[in-house]
XYZ file of C-alpha atoms in Angstrom:
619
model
C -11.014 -73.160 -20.607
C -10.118 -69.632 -19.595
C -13.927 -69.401 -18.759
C -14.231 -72.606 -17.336
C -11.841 -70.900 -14.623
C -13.217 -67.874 -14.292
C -16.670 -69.476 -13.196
C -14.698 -71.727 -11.123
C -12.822 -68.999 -9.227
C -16.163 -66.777 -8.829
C -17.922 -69.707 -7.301
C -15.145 -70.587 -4.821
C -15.217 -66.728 -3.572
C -19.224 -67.255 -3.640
C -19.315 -70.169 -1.411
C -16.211 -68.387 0.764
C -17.681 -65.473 1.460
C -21.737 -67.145 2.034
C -19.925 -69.631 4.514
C -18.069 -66.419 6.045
C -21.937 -64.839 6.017
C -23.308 -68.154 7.642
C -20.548 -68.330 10.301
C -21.110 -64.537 11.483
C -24.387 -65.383 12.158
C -25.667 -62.596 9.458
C -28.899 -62.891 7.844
C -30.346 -59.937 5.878
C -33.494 -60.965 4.975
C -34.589 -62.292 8.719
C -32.943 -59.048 10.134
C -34.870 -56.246 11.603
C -31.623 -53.930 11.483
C -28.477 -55.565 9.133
C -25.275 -55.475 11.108
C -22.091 -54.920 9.010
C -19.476 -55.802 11.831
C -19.822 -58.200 14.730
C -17.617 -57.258 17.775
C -16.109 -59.145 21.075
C -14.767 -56.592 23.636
C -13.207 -56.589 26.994
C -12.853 -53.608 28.679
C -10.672 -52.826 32.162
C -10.707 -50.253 34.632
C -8.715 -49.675 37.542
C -8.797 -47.204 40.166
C -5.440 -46.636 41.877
C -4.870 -45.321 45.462
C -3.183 -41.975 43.988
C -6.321 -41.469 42.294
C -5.310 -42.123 39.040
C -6.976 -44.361 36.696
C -5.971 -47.213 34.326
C -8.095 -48.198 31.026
C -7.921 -51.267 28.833
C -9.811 -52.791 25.780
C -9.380 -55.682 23.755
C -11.548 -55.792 21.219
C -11.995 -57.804 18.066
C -14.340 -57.039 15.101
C -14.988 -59.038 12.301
C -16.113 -56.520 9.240
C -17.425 -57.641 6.126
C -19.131 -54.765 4.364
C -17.585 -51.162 3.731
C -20.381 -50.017 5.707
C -18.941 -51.568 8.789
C -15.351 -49.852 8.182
C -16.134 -47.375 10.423
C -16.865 -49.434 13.608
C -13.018 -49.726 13.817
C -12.848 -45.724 14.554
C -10.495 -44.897 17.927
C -10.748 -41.719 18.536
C -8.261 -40.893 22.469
C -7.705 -37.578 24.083
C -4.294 -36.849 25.011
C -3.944 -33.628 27.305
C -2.807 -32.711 30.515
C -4.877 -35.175 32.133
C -4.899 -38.007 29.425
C -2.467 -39.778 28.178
C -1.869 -43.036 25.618
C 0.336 -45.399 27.190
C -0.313 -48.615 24.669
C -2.208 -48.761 21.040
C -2.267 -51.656 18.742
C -4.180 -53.028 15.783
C -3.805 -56.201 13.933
C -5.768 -56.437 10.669
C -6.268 -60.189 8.867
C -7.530 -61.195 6.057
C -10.610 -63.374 6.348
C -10.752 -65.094 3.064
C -6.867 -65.656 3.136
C -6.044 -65.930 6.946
C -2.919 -63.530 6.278
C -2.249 -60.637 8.402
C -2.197 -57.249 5.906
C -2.280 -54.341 8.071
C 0.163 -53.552 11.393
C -0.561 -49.946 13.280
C 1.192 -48.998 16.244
C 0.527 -45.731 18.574
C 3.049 -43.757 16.620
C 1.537 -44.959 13.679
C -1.951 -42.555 14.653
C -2.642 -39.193 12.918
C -2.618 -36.637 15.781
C -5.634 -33.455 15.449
C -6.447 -30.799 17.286
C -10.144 -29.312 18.157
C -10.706 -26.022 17.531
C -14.396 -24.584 16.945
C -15.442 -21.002 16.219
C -15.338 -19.719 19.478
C -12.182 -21.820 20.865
C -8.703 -19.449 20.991
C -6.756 -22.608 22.686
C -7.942 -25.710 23.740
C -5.076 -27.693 24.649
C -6.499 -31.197 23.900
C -5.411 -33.666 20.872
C -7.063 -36.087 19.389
C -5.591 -39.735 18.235
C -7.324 -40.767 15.936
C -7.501 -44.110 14.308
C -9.788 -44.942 10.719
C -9.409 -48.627 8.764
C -8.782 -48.190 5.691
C -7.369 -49.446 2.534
C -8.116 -53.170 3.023
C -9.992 -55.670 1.280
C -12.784 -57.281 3.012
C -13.509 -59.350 4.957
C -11.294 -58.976 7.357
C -11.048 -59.228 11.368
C -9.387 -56.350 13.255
C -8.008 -56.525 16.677
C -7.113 -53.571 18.916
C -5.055 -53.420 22.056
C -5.786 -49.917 24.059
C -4.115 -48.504 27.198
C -4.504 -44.786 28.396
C -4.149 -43.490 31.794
C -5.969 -40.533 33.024
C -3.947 -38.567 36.211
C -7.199 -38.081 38.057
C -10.560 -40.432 39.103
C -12.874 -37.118 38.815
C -14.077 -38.143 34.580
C -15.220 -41.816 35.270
C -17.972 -41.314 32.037
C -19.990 -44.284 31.365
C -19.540 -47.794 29.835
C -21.036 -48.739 26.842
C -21.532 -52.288 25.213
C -23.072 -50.855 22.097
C -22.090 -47.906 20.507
C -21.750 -48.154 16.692
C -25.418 -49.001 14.677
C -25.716 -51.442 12.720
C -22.860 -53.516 14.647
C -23.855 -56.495 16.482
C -22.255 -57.322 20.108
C -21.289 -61.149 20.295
C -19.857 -60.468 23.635
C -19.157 -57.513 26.020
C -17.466 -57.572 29.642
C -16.031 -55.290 32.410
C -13.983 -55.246 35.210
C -13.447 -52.525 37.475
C -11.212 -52.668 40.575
C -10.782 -50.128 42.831
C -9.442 -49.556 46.348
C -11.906 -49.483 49.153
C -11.121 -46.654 50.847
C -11.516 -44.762 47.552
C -14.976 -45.776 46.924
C -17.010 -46.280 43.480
C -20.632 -46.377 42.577
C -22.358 -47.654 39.480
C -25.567 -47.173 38.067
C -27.221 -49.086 35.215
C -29.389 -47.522 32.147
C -31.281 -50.442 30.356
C -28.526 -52.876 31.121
C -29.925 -56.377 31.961
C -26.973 -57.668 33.387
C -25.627 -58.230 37.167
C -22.453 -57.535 38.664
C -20.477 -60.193 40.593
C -18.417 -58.911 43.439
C -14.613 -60.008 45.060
C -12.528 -58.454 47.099
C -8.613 -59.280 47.581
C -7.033 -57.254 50.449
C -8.383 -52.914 50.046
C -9.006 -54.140 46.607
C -12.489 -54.669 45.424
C -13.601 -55.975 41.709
C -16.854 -55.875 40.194
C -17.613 -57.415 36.771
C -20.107 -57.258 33.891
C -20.805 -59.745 31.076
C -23.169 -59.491 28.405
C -23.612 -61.063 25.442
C -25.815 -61.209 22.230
C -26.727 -58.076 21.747
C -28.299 -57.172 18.234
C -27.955 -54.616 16.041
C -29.691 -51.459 16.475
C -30.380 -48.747 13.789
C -28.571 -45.255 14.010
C -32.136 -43.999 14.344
C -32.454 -45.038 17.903
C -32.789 -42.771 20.937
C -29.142 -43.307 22.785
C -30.512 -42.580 25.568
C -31.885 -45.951 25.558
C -28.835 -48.079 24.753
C -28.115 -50.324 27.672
C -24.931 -48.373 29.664
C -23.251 -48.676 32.729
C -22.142 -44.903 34.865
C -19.059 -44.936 37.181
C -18.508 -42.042 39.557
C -16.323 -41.837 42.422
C -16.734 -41.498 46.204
C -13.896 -39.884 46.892
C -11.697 -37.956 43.946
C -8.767 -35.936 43.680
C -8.206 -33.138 40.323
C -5.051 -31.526 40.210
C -4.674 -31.316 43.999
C -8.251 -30.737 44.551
C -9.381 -33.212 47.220
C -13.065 -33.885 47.731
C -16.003 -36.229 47.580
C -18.992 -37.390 45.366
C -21.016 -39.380 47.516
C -23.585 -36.628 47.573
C -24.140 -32.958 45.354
C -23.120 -30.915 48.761
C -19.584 -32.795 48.571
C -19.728 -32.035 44.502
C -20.601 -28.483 45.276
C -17.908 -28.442 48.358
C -15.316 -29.185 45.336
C -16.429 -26.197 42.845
C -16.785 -24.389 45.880
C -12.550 -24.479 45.987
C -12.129 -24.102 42.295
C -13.877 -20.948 42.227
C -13.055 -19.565 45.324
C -11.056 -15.532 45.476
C -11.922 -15.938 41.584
C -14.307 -12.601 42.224
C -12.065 -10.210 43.224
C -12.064 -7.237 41.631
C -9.414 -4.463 40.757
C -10.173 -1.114 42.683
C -10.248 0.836 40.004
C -12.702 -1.041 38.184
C -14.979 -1.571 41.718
C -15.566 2.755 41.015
C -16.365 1.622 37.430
C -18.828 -0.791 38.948
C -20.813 1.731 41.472
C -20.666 4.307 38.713
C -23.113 2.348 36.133
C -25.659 1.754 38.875
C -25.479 5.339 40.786
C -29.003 6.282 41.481
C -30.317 3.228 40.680
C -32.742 1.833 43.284
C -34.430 -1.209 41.859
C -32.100 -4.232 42.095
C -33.383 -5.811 38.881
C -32.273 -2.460 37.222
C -28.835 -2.841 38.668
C -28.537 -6.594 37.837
C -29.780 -4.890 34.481
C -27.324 -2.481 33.951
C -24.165 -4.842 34.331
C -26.009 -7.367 32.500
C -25.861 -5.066 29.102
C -22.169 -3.751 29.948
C -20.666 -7.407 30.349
C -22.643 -8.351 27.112
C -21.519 -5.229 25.509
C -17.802 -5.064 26.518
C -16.974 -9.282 26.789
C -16.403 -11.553 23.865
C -17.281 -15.798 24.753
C -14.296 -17.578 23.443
C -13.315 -20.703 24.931
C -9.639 -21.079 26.342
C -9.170 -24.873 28.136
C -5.745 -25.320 29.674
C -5.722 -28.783 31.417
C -7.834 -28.046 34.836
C -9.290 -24.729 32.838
C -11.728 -27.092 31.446
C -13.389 -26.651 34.844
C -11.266 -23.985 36.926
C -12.610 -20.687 36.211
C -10.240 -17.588 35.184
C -9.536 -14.895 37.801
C -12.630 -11.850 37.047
C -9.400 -9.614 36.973
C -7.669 -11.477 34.221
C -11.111 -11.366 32.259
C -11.475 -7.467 32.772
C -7.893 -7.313 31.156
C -8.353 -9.541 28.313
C -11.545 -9.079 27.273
C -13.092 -12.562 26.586
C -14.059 -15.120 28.379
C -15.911 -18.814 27.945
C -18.739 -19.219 30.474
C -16.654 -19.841 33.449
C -14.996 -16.721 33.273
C -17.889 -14.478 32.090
C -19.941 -16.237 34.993
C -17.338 -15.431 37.743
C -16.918 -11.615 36.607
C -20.638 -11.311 35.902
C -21.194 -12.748 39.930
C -17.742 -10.550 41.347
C -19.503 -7.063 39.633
C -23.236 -8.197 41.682
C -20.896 -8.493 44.562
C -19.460 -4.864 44.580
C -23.383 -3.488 44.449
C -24.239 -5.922 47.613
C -26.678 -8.540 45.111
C -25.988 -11.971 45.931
C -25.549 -14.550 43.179
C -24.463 -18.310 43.053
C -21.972 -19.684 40.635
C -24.323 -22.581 38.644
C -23.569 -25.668 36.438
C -26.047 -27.274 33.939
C -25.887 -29.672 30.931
C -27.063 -26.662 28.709
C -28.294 -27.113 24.668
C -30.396 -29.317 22.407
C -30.034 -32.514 24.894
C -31.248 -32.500 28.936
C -29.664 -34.912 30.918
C -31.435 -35.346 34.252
C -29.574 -35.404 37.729
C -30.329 -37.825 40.382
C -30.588 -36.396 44.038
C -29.269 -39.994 45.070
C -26.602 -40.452 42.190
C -24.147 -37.437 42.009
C -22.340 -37.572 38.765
C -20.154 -34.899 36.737
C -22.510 -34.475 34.082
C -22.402 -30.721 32.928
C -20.983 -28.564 30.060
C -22.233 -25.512 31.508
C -21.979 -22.230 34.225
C -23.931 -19.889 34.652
C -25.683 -17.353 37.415
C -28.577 -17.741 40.054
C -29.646 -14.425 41.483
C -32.181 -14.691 44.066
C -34.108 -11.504 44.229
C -36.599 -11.457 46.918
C -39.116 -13.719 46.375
C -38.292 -14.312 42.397
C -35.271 -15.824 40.595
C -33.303 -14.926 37.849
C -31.102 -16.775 35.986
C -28.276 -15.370 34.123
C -26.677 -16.316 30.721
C -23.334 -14.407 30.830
C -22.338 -16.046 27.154
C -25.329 -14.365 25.869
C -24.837 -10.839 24.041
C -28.547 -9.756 23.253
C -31.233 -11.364 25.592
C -32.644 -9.303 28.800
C -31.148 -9.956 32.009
C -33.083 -12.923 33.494
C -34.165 -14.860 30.367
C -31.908 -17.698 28.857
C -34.446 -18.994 26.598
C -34.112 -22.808 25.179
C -30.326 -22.788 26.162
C -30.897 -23.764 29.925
C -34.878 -23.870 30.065
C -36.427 -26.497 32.258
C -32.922 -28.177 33.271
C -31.661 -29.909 36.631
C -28.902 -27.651 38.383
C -26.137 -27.978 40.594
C -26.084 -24.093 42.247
C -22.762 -24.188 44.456
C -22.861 -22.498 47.501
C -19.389 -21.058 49.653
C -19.415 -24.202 51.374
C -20.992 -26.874 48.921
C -24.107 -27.035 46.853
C -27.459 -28.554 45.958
C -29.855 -29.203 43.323
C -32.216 -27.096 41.826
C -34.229 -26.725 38.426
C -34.627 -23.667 35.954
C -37.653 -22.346 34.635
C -39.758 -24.303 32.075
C -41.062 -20.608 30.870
C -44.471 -22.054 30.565
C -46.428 -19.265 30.992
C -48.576 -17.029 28.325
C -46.164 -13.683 29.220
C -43.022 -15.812 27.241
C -45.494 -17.063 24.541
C -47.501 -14.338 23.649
C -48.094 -12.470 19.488
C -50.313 -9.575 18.848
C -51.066 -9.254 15.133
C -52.644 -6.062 13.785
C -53.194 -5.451 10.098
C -54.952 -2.506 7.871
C -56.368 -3.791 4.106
C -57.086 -2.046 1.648
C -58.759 -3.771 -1.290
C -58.883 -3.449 -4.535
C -61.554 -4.769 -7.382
C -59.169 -7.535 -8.490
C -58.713 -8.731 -4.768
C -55.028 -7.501 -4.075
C -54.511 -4.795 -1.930
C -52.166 -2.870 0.121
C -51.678 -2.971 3.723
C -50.001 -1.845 7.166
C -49.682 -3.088 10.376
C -47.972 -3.751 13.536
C -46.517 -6.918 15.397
C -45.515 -7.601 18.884
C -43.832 -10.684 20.294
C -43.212 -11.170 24.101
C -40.490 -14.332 25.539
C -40.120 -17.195 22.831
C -41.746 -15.324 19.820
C -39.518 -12.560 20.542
C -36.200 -13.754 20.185
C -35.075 -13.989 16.577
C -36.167 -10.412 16.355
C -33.012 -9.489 18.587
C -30.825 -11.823 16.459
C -32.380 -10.052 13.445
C -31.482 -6.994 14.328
C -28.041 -7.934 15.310
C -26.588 -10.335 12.700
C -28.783 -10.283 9.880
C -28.589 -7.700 6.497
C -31.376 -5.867 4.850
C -32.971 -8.679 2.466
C -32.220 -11.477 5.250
C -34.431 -9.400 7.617
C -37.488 -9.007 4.268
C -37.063 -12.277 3.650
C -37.656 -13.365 7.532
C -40.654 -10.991 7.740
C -41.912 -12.236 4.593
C -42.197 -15.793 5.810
C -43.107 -15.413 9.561
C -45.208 -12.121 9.524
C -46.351 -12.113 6.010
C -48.061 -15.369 4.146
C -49.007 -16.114 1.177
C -49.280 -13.503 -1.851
C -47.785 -10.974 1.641
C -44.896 -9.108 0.195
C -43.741 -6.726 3.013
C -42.003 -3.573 1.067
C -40.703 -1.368 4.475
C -40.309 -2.508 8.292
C -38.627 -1.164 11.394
C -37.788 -3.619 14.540
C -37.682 -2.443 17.733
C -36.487 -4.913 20.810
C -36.997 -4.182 24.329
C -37.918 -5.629 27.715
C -40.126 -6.118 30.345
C -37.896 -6.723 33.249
C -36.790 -10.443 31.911
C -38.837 -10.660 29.592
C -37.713 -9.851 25.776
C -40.306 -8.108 23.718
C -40.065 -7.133 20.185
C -42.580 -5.045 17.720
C -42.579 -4.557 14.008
C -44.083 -2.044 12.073
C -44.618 -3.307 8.080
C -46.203 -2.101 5.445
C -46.686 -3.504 1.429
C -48.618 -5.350 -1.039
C -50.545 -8.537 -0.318
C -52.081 -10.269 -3.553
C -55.587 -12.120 -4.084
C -56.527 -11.677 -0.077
C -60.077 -11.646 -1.306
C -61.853 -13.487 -4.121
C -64.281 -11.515 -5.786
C -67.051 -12.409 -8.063
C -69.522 -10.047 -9.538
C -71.571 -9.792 -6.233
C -69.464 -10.921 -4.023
C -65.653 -10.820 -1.784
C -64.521 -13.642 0.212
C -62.399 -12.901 2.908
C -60.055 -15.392 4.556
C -60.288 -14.722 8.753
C -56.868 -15.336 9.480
C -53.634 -14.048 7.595
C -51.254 -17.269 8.781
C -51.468 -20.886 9.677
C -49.833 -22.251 12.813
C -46.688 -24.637 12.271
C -44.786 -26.251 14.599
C -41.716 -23.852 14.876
C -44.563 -21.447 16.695
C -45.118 -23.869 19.753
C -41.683 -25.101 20.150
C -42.670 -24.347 24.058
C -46.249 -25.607 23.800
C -48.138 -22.183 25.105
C -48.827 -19.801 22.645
C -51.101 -16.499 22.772
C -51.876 -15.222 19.613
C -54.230 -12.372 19.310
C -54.654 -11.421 15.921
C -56.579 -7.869 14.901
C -57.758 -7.797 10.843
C -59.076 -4.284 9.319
C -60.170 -4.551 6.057
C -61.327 -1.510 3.911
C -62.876 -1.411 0.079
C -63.644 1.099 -2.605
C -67.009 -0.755 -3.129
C -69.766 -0.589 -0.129
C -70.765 -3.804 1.069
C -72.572 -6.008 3.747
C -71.604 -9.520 5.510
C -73.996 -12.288 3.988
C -72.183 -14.733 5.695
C -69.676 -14.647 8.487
C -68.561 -15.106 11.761
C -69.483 -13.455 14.563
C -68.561 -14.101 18.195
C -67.925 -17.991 17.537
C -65.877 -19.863 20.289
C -64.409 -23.083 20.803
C -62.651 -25.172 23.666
C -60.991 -28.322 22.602
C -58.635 -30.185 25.152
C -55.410 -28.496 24.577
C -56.650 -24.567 22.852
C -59.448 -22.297 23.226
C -60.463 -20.398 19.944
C -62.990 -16.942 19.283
C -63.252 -15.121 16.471
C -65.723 -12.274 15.799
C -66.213 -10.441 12.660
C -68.145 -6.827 13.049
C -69.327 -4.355 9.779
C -69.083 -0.458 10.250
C -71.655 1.994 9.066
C -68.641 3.506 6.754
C -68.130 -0.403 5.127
C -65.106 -1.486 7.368
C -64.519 -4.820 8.575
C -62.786 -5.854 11.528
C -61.852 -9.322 12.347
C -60.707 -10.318 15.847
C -59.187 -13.387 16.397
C -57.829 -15.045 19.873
C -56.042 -18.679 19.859
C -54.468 -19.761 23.089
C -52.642 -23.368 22.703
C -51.310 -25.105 26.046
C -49.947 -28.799 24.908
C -48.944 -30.953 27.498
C -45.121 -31.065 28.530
C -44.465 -34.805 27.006
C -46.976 -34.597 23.833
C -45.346 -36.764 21.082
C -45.242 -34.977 17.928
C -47.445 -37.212 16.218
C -49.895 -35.750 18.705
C -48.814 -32.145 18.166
C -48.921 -32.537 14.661
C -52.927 -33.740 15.095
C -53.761 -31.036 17.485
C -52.369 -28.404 15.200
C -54.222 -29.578 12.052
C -57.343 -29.394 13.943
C -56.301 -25.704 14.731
C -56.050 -25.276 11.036
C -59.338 -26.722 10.216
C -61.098 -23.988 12.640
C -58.488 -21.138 11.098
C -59.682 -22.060 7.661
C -62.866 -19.523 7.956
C -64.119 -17.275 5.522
C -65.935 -13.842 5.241
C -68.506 -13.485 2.662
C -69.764 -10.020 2.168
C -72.245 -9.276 -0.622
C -71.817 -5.869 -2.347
C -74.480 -3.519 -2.564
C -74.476 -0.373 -4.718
């Protein structure tokens, strides 16, 4: 009887939760990407005439797999500028139809963020996570914040969770019309409909049906929506958006009488650069004593977030975040008569592109033009080891905003393609013994990309951390690299590093009775060696044994051109028995190559690497 029930029971939740599957529209086995949640949103936005903006969202998920718990995640800044006026969430029960969950704004846990190189940042976090319910369930939330200026607009986006289907997805904006708005749209196939009701205009968006897609996926090509203002007011800051000059026009006031300098520290200024002619040198000089004297730590205090510190209050303190190291970096240029332009940039891993038609806030990052006669620097004041003039990966090849006294325009850093930042010189000195091992020495230099971890080595890294480095990247297989010394220069902006090495290298040659085969090269090329597609690598192998010998087979002045590298090697005999092997690889892949494409092209740089020396021993 009691198992009569049981079976009764298990197929009533069977057939209650496949109905509840059927009903959401969930299939897993016709489904490219499962969704675990299905959501209905509305979202509202309206611009007020005091420029302060109102935000709104209804939204209503239905959940039905743990996976799909954390679509319900609200995370809202409150600061100076944000606030929560309104936050509700309703969670029922969809087997039962009973409501078992109640949350309320006070109800929300309340953190703070704080990274490693933050002393304040005066932004909270509330933060909402479902938990503790049994599923399925449907969750509706009720959200109202107001933010005290129009300047952060951000984007819209109908998808944002993976693996979450969109039944529906709307928005209305309304603003006044003599504050302005404009929109753009990034893979959204939807069009707006327009009204207007006295200054007021309203646009709207509806979508609906949009499927799942997996976390996998580029987001730079979910479907979005961008707001920006015309006009926009931040913390009595008046200016407009409509094009980059007005943008600039507005950084222009935040920064300006931020470079003034104390007297006393103006004589500091002219004494580091007395005698100095060259301007590079000067721009040099300060360069090293602002990355020598200055600590980056980030301090954001409502407007600080973009308002730069005062250069005198960074002198005095010490530290700065790259606002603040910017501004003293341009106010000590100043005092030695080298102009320089305060510069923002979406800086790191991701590039976002600007528009020349679209104006947008879409930066995380100053930093410092310096035009120098007819070349450019660019200078990383947040950097504490890199020549003056090269910001490496951090800024390379990125659309800039470079704000001038009375606005701004657009402008793009360099992509550093060029063989002087992508250039290694290899040398090495073998000496062989009968069972193939041998000893060696030798010397490396690196100039631009190659060269950088060598200044991080020498600053951050112990003893074995530094081996261990040279072992993999200078060394190779059976290379075991006993003593080293690193020295890091530069040539004007370009960093350049060399390493002397010396140690043991095990079976470089195979031997047989009559016979030593010689690999060509010591070291394969892998993708963390063309992370900027140019490489020079010139490569210099002398090889010395106890036993005379001749070359039966080899290589001698071979060369190859392929589409994307040119390749010669050339293998030469002394009268005294010593080999020497000179190699020269030069690699330009094109700027978009898929790495599927750069994984080809660097196997078939392998296969012609993969050369041998056979030298037949005579007595």
């Amino acid at each position: 009887m009691l198992e009569s029930l049981f079976m009764s029971i298990k197929n009533f939740q069977t057939l209650t939760a496949a109905a509840f599957l059927f009903i959401s529209g969930i299939c897993y086995s016709q489904e490219v990407v499962p969704h675990y949640s299905i959501l209905e949103k509305k979202d509202y936005i309206t611009l007020n005439p005091d420029y302060t903006v109102t935000f709104k969202s209804l939204l209503t998920l239905n959940i039905w797999d743990s996976r799909g718990l954390s679509h319900a995640k609200r995370v809202l800044p409150v600061d100076k500028l944000n606030q929560v006026t309104n936050f509700e969430v309703t969670v029922t029960n969809l087997s039962t139809s009973k409501v078992v969950k109640r949350v309320k704004l006070k109800d929300l846990k309340e953190v703070s963020y704080i990274d490693d190189g933050s002393i304040f940042v005066d932004t909270k976090y509330k933060v909402f996570e479902l938990e503790g319910v049994t599923l399925p369930v449907k969750v509706d939330i009720v959200e109202e914040r107001l933010r005290t200026t129009n300047f952060f607009l951000g984007s819209w986006n109908p998808q944002y969770y993976s693996n979450q289907k969109i039944k529906s997805a709307s928005l209305e904006v309304v603003y006044p019309k003599e504050l302005g708005l404009r929109f753009r749209l990034n893979h959204l196939d939807s069009t707006s409909s327009t009204s207007q009701e006295g200054n007021k205009v309203k646009l709207n968006w509806n979508l609906e049906n949009l499927n799942a897609f997996d976390e996998t996926k580029n987001s730079d090509s979910l479907p979005s929506l961008d707001l920006a203002p015309k006009k926009f007011a931040l913390e009595g800051y008046v200016s407009d958006m409509e094009n980059w000059d007005g943008f600039g026009r507005f950084i222009s006031l935040l920064i300006d009488k931020k470079d003034e300098l104390p007297e006393d520290f103006k004589s500091e200024v002219h004494q580091m650069t007395a005698g100095l002619e060259d301007d590079y040198e000067k721009i040099s000089v300060i360069y090293k004593y602002l990355q020598k004297n200055y600590r980056y730590v980030v301090i954001f205090l409502g407007i600080d977030g973009w308002e730069p510190r005062n250069a005198s209050d960074v002198i005095q303190t010490k530290y700065g975040e790259c606002k603040a190291l910017t501004i003293l970096m341009k106010a000590m240029l100043k005092e030695v008569g080298i102009d320089s332009q305060y510069s923002l940039v979406y800086a790191g891993d991701e590039k976002v592109p600007l528009e020349s038609d679209f104006p947008i806030n879409s930066f995380n990052h100053a930093f410092l033009r310096v035009p120098l006669g007819e070349e450019l620097l660019w200078l990383e004041c947040t950097n504490n080891y890199l020549p003056a003039g090269f910001s490496g990966n951090f800024t390379k090849d990125r659309d800039v905003l470079v704000v001038t006294e009375n606005g701004g325009f657009l402008e793009r850093t360099p992509d550093y393609r060029e063989f002087r930042f992508n250039t290694v010189q290899n040398q090495y000195n073998i000496q062989i013994q009968e069972n193939g091992d041998g000893t060696f020495t030798g010397n490396s230099s690196f100039q631009g990309f190659p060269a950088i971890d060598f200044f991080a080595l020498n600053q951050f890294l112990d003893d074995n951390q530094r081996k261990n480095y040279l072992n993999k990247n200078i060394g190779g297989s059976g290379i075991i690299i006993k003593e080293y010394q690193i020295e890091t220069n530069n040539q004007r902006e370009v960093p350049v590093a060399s390493v002397a090495f010396d140690g043991n290298i095990q079976r470089f040659g195979q031997q047989t009775t009559k016979r030593i085969i010689f690999p060509t090269h010591i070291k394969k090329i892998d993708m963390d060696m063309l992370g900027n597609g140019l490489l020079n690598l010139q490569e210099e192998i002398t090889i010395r044994s106890d036993r005379k010998t001749e070359i039966e087979t080899g290589v001698s002045n071979f060369e190859l051109k392929e589409d994307h590298f040119s390749y010669f090697v050339d293998s030469q005999i002394s009268p005294d028995g010593t080999i020497t092997i000179s190699n020269r690889l030069e690699i330009t892949l094109p700027k978009e190559i898929s790495e599927e494409d750069k994984s080809k092209t660097i196997a078939r740089i392998n296969t012609q690497l993969a050369r041998n020396i056979i030298l037949k021993k005579s007595e």
